[in-house]
CSV table of C-alpha atoms in Angstrom, one decimal:
chain,number,residue,atom,x,y,z
A,1,MET,CA,125.4,12.1,174.5
A,2,THR,CA,126.1,15.8,173.6
A,3,LEU,CA,123.6,18.3,172.3
A,4,GLU,CA,125.2,18.1,168.9
A,5,GLN,CA,124.9,14.3,168.8
A,6,LEU,CA,121.3,14.5,170.0
A,7,ALA,CA,120.5,17.1,167.3
A,8,LYS,CA,122.1,14.9,164.6
A,9,HIS,CA,120.3,11.8,165.8
A,10,PHE,CA,116.9,13.5,165.3
A,11,GLY,CA,118.1,15.5,162.2
A,12,LYS,CA,117.4,18.8,164.0
A,13,THR,CA,119.3,21.8,165.2
A,14,VAL,CA,121.2,22.1,168.4
A,15,GLY,CA,118.7,24.7,169.5
A,16,TRP,CA,115.9,22.2,168.9
A,17,ALA,CA,117.7,19.7,171.0
A,18,TRP,CA,118.4,22.2,173.8
A,19,GLN,CA,114.7,23.3,173.9
A,20,HIS,CA,113.4,19.7,174.1
A,21,LEU,CA,115.9,18.8,176.8
A,22,SER,CA,115.0,21.8,178.8
A,23,LEU,CA,111.4,20.5,179.0
A,24,LEU,CA,112.8,18.0,181.5
A,25,ARG,CA,113.0,20.9,184.0
A,26,LEU,CA,109.2,21.2,184.0
A,27,HIS,CA,107.3,19.5,186.8
A,28,PRO,CA,106.0,16.1,185.8
A,29,ASP,CA,102.4,17.4,186.1
A,30,VAL,CA,103.2,20.2,183.7
A,31,GLN,CA,104.9,17.8,181.3
A,32,LYS,CA,101.8,15.6,181.4
A,33,LEU,CA,99.7,18.6,180.1
A,34,MET,CA,101.8,18.4,176.9
A,35,SER,CA,100.7,14.8,176.1
A,36,PRO,CA,99.5,14.4,172.6
A,37,GLU,CA,97.0,11.9,174.0
A,38,LEU,CA,95.1,14.8,175.7
A,39,PRO,CA,92.4,16.6,173.7
A,40,ARG,CA,94.0,19.6,172.0
A,41,SER,CA,91.9,22.0,174.2
A,42,LYS,CA,93.5,20.4,177.3
A,43,GLN,CA,97.0,20.5,176.1
A,44,LEU,CA,99.8,22.9,177.0
A,45,ARG,CA,101.6,24.1,173.9
A,46,PHE,CA,105.3,23.6,173.5
A,47,SER,CA,106.0,27.3,173.0
A,48,ILE,CA,104.2,28.0,176.2
A,49,ALA,CA,105.8,25.2,178.2
A,50,ILE,CA,109.3,26.4,177.1
A,51,MET,CA,108.6,29.8,178.7
A,52,LEU,CA,108.1,28.1,182.1
A,53,VAL,CA,111.2,26.0,182.3
A,54,LYS,CA,113.2,28.4,184.6
A,55,TRP,CA,110.2,29.0,186.9
A,56,SER,CA,109.7,27.3,190.3
A,57,VAL,CA,107.5,24.2,190.4
A,58,ASP,CA,104.7,26.1,192.2
A,59,GLU,CA,104.7,28.8,189.6
A,60,GLN,CA,104.9,26.3,186.7
A,61,THR,CA,102.0,24.3,187.9
A,62,ALA,CA,99.8,27.3,188.9
A,63,ILE,CA,100.1,29.1,185.5
A,64,ALA,CA,100.0,25.9,183.5
A,65,ALA,CA,96.7,24.9,185.2
A,66,ARG,CA,95.2,28.4,184.6
A,67,ILE,CA,96.1,28.3,181.0
A,68,VAL,CA,94.7,24.8,180.4
A,69,GLU,CA,91.6,25.2,182.6
A,70,GLY,CA,90.9,28.7,181.1
A,71,ARG,CA,91.4,27.4,177.6
A,72,TRP,CA,93.6,30.5,176.9
A,73,LYS,CA,94.6,31.2,173.4
A,74,LEU,CA,98.3,31.4,172.7
A,75,ARG,CA,98.3,35.2,172.6
A,76,ARG,CA,96.7,35.5,176.0
A,77,ALA,CA,98.8,32.7,177.6
A,78,ARG,CA,102.0,34.5,176.4
A,79,HIS,CA,100.8,37.8,177.7
A,80,GLU,CA,99.8,36.4,181.1
A,81,ILE,CA,103.1,34.6,181.4
A,82,ARG,CA,105.1,37.7,180.6
A,83,LYS,CA,103.1,39.8,183.0
A,84,ARG,CA,103.5,37.2,185.8
A,85,ALA,CA,107.2,36.9,185.0
A,86,GLN,CA,107.7,40.6,185.3
A,87,GLN,CA,105.9,40.6,188.7
A,88,LEU,CA,108.2,37.8,189.9
A,89,GLY,CA,111.4,39.0,188.3
A,90,LEU,CA,111.6,35.8,186.3
A,91,GLU,CA,112.7,34.9,182.8
A,92,THR,CA,110.3,33.6,180.2
A,93,GLY,CA,112.8,31.6,178.1
A,94,GLY,CA,113.3,34.2,175.4
A,95,ALA,CA,115.0,37.6,175.1
A,96,LYS,CA,112.3,40.0,174.2
A,97,ARG,CA,112.7,43.7,173.9
A,98,PRO,CA,110.3,45.8,175.9
A,99,ARG,CA,107.1,46.6,174.1
A,100,GLN,CA,107.1,50.1,172.5
A,101,PRO,CA,104.2,52.4,171.7
A,102,HIS,CA,104.3,51.5,168.0
A,103,ASP,CA,104.0,47.8,169.0
A,104,ASP,CA,100.8,48.7,171.0
A,105,TYR,CA,99.5,50.7,168.0
A,106,ARG,CA,100.0,47.7,165.7
A,107,ILE,CA,98.3,45.4,168.3
A,108,LEU,CA,95.3,47.7,168.5
A,109,ALA,CA,95.1,48.1,164.7
A,110,SER,CA,95.3,44.3,164.2
A,111,PHE,CA,92.7,43.7,167.0
A,112,LEU,CA,90.2,46.2,165.4
A,113,ARG,CA,90.8,44.7,161.9
A,114,ARG,CA,90.0,41.2,163.2
A,115,ILE,CA,86.9,42.4,165.0
A,116,SER,CA,85.7,44.2,161.9
A,117,GLU,CA,86.3,41.2,159.7
A,118,ASP,CA,84.6,38.7,162.1
A,119,ALA,CA,81.7,41.1,162.7
A,120,GLU,CA,81.2,41.4,158.9
A,121,LEU,CA,81.0,37.6,158.6
A,122,LEU,CA,78.5,37.3,161.4
A,123,LEU,CA,76.4,40.2,160.3
A,124,GLY,CA,76.2,38.6,156.9
A,125,LEU,CA,74.1,35.9,158.5
A,126,LYS,CA,70.3,36.1,158.2
A,127,ALA,CA,68.3,36.6,161.4
A,128,LYS,CA,66.9,33.1,160.9
A,129,ARG,CA,70.4,31.7,161.1
A,130,PHE,CA,70.9,33.3,164.5
A,131,ASP,CA,67.6,31.7,165.6
A,132,GLU,CA,68.9,28.3,164.3
A,133,MET,CA,72.2,28.9,166.1
A,134,PHE,CA,70.5,29.1,169.4
A,135,ALA,CA,67.7,26.6,168.7
A,136,ALA,CA,69.5,23.7,170.4
A,137,ARG,CA,70.9,25.8,173.2
A,138,SER,CA,69.5,26.6,176.6
A,139,GLN,CA,68.3,30.0,177.6
A,140,ILE,CA,71.2,30.2,180.0
A,141,GLU,CA,73.6,29.9,177.1
A,142,ARG,CA,71.8,32.7,175.2
A,143,VAL,CA,72.0,34.9,178.4
A,144,ARG,CA,75.8,34.1,178.7
A,145,MET,CA,76.3,35.1,175.1
A,146,LEU,CA,74.4,38.3,175.6
A,147,LYS,CA,76.6,39.0,178.7
A,148,SER,CA,79.7,38.4,176.6
A,149,VAL,CA,78.4,40.8,173.9
A,150,GLU,CA,77.8,43.4,176.6
A,151,GLU,CA,81.3,43.0,178.1
A,152,CYS,CA,82.8,43.4,174.6
A,153,ILE,CA,80.8,46.5,174.0
A,154,GLU,CA,82.0,47.9,177.4
A,155,SER,CA,85.6,47.1,176.5
A,156,LEU,CA,85.3,48.6,173.1
A,157,THR,CA,83.7,51.7,174.6
A,158,LEU,CA,86.7,52.1,176.9
A,159,ILE,CA,89.1,51.6,174.0
A,160,ARG,CA,87.2,54.2,172.0
A,161,GLN,CA,87.5,56.7,174.9
A,162,HIS,CA,91.2,56.2,175.0
A,163,VAL,CA,91.5,56.7,171.3
A,164,GLU,CA,89.3,59.8,171.3
A,165,ARG,CA,91.2,61.6,174.1
A,166,PRO,CA,93.9,63.3,172.0
A,167,ALA,CA,91.3,64.2,169.3
A,168,GLU,CA,89.3,66.0,172.0
A,169,ALA,CA,92.4,67.9,173.1
A,170,GLN,CA,93.2,68.9,169.5
A,171,ARG,CA,89.6,70.2,169.0
A,172,ILE,CA,89.9,72.3,172.2
A,173,LEU,CA,93.2,73.7,171.1
A,174,SER,CA,92.0,74.6,167.6
A,175,SER,CA,88.9,76.4,168.9
């Protein structure tokens, strides 16, 4: 059966047929991670799996396991795959132009907007709601949450320092 026939059989495009056939190049253990019978949090997404088809079995299984076990979000998984692919000189299944400074600016602006929006929602909660949130949780979970908050503050502080740097230089020059 040709790709065209396969695509026609499913009422899809040739590209769709090619992508789905290429999944057969994944190690069976990686293919199993795509099973719809697995809980969604334990599944490997199609768009991520397709990035791994040209990789060695060892690399496929290693990164797929890290993605699923770490419950990485799509954005992080794609980033880590691209980073690892660059280290290994491998392809990730898609032609992507190198990231430019304006791309990084857009990513930073989007990140800060999301944080601001989410913080606004959380800060709209009453203190009592925070108490209720942790009422059924162990003290260990509260400590973990505090640690996560501290790590976020540290990361945001570093980002702030990077953003402030040119502003400081401008102030010095204009003095």
